[in-house]
mmCIF file of C-alpha atoms in Angstrom:
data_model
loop_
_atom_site.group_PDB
_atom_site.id
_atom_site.type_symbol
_atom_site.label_atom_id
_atom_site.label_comp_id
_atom_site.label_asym_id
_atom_site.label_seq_id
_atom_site.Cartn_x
_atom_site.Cartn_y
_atom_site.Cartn_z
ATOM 1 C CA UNK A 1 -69.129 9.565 -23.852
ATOM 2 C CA UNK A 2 -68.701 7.801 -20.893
ATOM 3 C CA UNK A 3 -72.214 6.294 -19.313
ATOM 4 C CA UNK A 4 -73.559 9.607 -17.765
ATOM 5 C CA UNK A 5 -76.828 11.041 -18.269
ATOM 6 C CA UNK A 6 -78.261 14.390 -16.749
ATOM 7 C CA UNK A 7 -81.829 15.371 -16.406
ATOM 8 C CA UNK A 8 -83.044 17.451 -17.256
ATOM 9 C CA UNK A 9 -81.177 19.017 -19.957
ATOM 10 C CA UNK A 10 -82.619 22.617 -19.851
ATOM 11 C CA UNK A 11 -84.569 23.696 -16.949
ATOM 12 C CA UNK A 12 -85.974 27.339 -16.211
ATOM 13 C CA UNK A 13 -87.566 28.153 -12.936
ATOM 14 C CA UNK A 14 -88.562 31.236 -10.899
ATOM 15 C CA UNK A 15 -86.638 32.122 -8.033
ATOM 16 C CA UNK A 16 -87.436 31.060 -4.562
ATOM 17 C CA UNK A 17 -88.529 27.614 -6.296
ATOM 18 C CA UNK A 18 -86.625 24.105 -5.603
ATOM 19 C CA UNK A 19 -84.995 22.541 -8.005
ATOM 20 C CA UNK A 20 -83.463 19.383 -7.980
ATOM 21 C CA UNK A 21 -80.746 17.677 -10.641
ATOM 22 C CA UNK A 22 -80.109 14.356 -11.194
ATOM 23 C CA UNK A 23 -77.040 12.600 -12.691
ATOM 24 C CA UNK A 24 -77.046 8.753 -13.308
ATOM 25 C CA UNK A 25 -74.189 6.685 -13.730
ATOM 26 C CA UNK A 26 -73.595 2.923 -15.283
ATOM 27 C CA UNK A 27 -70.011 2.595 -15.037
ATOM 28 C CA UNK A 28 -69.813 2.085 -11.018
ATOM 29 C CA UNK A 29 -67.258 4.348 -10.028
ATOM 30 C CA UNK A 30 -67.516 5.307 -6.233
ATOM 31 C CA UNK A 31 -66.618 9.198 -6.530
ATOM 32 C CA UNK A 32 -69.050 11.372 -8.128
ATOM 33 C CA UNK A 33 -69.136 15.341 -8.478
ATOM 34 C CA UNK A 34 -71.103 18.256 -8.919
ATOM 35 C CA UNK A 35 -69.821 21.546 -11.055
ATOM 36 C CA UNK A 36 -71.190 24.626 -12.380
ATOM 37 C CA UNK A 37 -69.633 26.151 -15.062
ATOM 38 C CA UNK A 38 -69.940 30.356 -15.212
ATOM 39 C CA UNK A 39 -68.074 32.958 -18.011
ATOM 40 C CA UNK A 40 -64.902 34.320 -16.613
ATOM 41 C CA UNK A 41 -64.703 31.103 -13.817
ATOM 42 C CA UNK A 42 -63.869 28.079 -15.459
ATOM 43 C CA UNK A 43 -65.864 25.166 -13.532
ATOM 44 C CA UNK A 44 -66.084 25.160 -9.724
ATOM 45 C CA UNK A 45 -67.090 22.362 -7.634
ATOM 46 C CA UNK A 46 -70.222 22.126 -5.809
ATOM 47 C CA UNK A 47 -70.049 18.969 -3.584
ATOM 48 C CA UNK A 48 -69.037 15.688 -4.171
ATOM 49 C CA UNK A 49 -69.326 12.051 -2.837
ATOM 50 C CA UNK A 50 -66.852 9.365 -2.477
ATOM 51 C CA UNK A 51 -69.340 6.756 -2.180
ATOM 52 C CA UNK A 52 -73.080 5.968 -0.996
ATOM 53 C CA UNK A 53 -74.148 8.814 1.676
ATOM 54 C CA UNK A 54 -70.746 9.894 1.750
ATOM 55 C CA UNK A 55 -70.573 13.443 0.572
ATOM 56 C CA UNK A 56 -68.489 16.528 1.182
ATOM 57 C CA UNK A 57 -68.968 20.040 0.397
ATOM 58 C CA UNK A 58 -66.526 21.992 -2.724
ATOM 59 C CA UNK A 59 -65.789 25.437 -3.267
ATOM 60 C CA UNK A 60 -68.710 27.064 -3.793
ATOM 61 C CA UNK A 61 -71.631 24.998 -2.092
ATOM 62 C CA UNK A 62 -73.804 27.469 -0.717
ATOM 63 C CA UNK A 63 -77.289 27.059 -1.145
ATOM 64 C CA UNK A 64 -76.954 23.422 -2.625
ATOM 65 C CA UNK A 65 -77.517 19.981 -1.108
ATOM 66 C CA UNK A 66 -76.728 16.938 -2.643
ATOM 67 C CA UNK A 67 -77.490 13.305 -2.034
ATOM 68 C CA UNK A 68 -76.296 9.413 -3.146
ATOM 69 C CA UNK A 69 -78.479 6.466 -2.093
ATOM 70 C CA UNK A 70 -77.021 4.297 -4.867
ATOM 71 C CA UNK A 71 -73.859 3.921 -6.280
ATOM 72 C CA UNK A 72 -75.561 5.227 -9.773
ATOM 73 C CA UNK A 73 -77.436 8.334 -8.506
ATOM 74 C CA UNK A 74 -76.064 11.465 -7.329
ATOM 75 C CA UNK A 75 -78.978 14.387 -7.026
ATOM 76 C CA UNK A 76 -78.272 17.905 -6.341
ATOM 77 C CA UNK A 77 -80.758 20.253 -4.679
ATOM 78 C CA UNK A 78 -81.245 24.018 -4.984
ATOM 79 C CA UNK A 79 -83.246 24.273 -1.878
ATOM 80 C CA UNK A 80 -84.623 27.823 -2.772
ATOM 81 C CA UNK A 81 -83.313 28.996 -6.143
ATOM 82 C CA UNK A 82 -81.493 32.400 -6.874
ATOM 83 C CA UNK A 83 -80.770 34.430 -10.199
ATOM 84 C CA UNK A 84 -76.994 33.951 -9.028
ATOM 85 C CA UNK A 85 -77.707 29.999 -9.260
ATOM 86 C CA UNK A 86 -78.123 30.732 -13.385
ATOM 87 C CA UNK A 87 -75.462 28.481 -14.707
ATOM 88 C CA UNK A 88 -74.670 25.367 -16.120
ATOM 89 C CA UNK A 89 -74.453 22.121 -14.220
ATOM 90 C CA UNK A 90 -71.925 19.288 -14.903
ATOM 91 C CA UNK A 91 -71.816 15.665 -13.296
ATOM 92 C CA UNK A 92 -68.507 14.240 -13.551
ATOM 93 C CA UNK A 93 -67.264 10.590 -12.345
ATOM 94 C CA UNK A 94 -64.153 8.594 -11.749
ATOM 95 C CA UNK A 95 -62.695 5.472 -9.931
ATOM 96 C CA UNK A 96 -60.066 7.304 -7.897
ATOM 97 C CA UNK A 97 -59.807 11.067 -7.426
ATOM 98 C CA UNK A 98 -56.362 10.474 -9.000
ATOM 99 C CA UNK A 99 -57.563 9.398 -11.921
ATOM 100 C CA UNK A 100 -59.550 11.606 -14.885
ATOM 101 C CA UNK A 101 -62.289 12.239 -14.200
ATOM 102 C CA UNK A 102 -65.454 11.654 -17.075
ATOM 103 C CA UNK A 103 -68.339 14.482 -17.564
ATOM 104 C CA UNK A 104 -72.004 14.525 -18.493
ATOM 105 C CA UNK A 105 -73.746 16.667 -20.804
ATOM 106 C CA UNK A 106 -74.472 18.991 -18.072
ATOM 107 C CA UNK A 107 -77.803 21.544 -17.388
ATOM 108 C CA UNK A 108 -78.643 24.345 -18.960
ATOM 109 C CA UNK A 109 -80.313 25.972 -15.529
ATOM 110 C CA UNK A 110 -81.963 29.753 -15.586
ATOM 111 C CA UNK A 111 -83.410 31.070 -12.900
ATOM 112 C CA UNK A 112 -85.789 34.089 -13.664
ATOM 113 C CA UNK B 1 -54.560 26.338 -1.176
ATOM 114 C CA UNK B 2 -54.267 24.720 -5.289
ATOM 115 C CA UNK B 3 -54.637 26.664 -7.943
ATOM 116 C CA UNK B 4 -54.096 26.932 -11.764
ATOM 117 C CA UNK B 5 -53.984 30.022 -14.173
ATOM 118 C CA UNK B 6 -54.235 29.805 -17.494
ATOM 119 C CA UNK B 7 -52.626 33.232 -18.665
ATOM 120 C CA UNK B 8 -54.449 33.155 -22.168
ATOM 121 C CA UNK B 9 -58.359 33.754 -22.304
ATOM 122 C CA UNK B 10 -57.668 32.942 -26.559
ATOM 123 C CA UNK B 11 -55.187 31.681 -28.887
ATOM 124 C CA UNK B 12 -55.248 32.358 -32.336
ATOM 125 C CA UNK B 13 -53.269 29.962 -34.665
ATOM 126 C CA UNK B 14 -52.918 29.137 -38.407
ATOM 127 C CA UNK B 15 -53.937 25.724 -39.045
ATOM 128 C CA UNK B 16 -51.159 23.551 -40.224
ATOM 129 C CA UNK B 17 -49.091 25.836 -38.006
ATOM 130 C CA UNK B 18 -48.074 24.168 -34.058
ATOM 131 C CA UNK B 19 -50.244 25.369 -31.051
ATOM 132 C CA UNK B 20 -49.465 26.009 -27.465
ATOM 133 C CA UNK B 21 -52.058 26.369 -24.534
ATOM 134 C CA UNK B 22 -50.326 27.844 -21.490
ATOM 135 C CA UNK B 23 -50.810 26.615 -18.210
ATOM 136 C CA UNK B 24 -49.242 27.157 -14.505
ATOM 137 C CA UNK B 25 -50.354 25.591 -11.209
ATOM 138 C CA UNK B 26 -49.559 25.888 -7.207
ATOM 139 C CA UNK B 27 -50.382 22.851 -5.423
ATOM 140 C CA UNK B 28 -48.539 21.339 -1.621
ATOM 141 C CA UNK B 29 -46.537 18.413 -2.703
ATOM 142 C CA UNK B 30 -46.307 16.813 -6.044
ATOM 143 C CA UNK B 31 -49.300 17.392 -8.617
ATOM 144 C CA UNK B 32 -51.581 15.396 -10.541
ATOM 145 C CA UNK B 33 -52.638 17.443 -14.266
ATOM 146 C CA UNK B 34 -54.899 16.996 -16.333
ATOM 147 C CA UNK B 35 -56.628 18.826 -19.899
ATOM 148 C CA UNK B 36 -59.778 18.832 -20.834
ATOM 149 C CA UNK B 37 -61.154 20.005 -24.053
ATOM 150 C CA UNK B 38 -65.271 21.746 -23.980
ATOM 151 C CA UNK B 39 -66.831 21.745 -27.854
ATOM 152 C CA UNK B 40 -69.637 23.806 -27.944
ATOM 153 C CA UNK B 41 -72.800 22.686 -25.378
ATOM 154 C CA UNK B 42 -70.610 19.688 -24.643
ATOM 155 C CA UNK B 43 -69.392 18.183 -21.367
ATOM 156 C CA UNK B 44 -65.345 18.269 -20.623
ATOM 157 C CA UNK B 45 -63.743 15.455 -22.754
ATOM 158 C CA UNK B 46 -60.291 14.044 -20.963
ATOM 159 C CA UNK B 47 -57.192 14.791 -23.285
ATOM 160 C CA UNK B 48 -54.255 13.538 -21.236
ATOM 161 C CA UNK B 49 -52.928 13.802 -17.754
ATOM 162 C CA UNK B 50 -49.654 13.881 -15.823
ATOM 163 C CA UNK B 51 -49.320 11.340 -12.450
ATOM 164 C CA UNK B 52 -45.523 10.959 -12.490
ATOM 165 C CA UNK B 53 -42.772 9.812 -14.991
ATOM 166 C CA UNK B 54 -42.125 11.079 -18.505
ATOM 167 C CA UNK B 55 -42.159 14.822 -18.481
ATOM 168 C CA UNK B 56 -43.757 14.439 -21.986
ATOM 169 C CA UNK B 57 -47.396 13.171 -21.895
ATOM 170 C CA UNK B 58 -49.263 12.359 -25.103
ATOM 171 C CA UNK B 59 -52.989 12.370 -25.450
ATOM 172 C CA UNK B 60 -56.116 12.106 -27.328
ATOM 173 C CA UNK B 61 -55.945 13.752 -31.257
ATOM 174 C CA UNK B 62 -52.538 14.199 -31.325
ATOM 175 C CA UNK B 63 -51.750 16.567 -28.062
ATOM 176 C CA UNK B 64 -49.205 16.421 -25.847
ATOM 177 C CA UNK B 65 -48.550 18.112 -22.332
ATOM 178 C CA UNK B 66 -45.023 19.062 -21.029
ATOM 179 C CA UNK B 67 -44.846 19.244 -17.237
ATOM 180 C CA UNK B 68 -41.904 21.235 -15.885
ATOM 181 C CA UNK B 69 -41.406 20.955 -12.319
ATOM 182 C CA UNK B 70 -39.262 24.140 -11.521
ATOM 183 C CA UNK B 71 -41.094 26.516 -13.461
ATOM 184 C CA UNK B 72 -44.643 24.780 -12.230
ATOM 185 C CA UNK B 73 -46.167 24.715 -15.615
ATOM 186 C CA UNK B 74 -48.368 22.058 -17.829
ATOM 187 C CA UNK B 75 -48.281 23.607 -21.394
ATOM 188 C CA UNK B 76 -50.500 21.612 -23.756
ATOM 189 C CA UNK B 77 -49.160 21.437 -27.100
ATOM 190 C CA UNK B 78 -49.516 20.176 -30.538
ATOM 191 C CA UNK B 79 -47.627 20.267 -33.821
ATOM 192 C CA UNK B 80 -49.763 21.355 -36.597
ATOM 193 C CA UNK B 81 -53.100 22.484 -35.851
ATOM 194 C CA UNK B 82 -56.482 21.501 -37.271
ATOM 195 C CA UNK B 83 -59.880 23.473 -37.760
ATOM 196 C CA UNK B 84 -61.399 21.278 -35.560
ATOM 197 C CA UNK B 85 -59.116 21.642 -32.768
ATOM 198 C CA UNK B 86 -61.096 24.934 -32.275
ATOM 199 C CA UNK B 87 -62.676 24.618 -28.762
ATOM 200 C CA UNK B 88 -62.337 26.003 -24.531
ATOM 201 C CA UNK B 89 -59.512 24.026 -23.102
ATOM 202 C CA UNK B 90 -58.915 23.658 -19.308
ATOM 203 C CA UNK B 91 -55.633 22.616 -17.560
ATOM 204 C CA UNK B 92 -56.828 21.240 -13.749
ATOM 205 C CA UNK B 93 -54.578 20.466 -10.941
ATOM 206 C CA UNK B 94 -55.020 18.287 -7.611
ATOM 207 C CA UNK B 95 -52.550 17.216 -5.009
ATOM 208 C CA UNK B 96 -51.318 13.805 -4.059
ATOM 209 C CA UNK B 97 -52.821 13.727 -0.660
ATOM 210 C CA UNK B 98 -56.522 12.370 0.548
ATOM 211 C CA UNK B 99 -59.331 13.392 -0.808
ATOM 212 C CA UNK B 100 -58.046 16.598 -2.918
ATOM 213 C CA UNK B 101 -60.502 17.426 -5.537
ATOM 214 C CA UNK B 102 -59.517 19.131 -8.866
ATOM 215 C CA UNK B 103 -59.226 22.524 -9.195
ATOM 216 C CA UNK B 104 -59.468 24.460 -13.010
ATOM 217 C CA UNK B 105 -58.217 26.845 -14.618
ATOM 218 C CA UNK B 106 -60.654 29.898 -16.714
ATOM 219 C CA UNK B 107 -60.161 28.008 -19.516
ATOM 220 C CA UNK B 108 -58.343 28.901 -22.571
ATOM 221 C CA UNK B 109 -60.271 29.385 -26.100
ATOM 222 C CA UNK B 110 -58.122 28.021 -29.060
ATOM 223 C CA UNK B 111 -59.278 29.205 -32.408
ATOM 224 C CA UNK B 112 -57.933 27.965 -35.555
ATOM 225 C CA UNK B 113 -58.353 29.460 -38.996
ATOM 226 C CA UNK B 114 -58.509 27.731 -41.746
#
């Protein structure tokens, strides 16, 4: 696998809580992404960045936040989490949006 | 607005016998493809993509990905399956142009008996 961690692995919380994600990165690639990955959807983008502070919102970014103060960290936020926010959460990287892009080992999140 | 269908929630196939994954996209412009295989509580792992050239792209494990421009599709293939080949499978599409992010497809779930 490429050099991307997620943390935690398994998380469950009660809803209304926050929640925060982290994905860290040691192969310095400027974009960095946020999926979740739902039965019957495939995987669906969250928000992304395309550098440090730069971010932009994906398909299906309500009720997230994200944030990258270094190159190697890219945090998502469920400000106040939701049984619909039950999923699981990949990090993925790459060099150029045109290129592949490489995936963590993603979060196991359940919100009860 | 991109898009990608993958027609075929599972294949079943023989192993020793060749495999196709079906996969059709929409996109403004010329596309960029890409598979990606998902083993069980794994990540995505890249297979192969498609940027221009060769119609024929080969990949990781022995696959191989036709693109066909007029009938918009990205069929990943290979010629004689494996056991292990058994795992979700997702064709993703972007477009050429700024910052287009990839879209996937449901996924596909390739079994293969033994």
């Amino acid at each position: 696998d490429a050099g991307i961690t997620q943390s935690p692995r398994h998380k469950v919380t009660e809803t209304g809580t926050p929640v925060t994600l982290r994905c860290h990165q040691t192969e310095n690639h400027r974009y960095m992404y946020w999926y979740r990955q739902d039965p019957g959807h495939g995987l669906r983008l969250i928000h992304y960045s395309y550098g440090v502070k730069d971010t932009d919102k994906g398909e299906v970014s309500d009720g997230y936040s994200v944030s990258r103060s270094k190159t190697e960290d890219f945090l998502l936020t469920l400000e106040s989490a939701t049984s619909s926010q039950t999923s699981v959460y990949f990090c993925a990287i790459s060099r150029d949006p045109a290129y592949e892009q490489y995936f963590g080992p993603g979060t196991r999140l359940t919100v009860t | 607005a991109q898009s990608v269908a993958q027609p075929e929630d599972q294949v079943n196939v023989a192993e020793g016998n060749p495999l196709t994954v079906k996969c059709t996209y929409s996109v403004s412009g010329n596309p960029y493809l890409f598979w990606y295989v998902q083993y069980p509580n794994r990540g995505l792992q890249f297979l192969l993509k498609y940027i221009t050239g060769d119609n024929l792209v080969k990949g990781s494990y022995g696959f191989e990905a036709e693109f066909n421009k007029s009938q918009t599709s990205f069929h990943l293939k290979k010629p004689s399956a494996l056991v292990s080949d058994s795992a979700l499978y997702f064709c993703a599409v972007r477009g050429t142009s700024g910052y287009s992010t990839l879209t996937f497809g449901k996924g596909t779930m390739l079994l293969v008996s033994p």
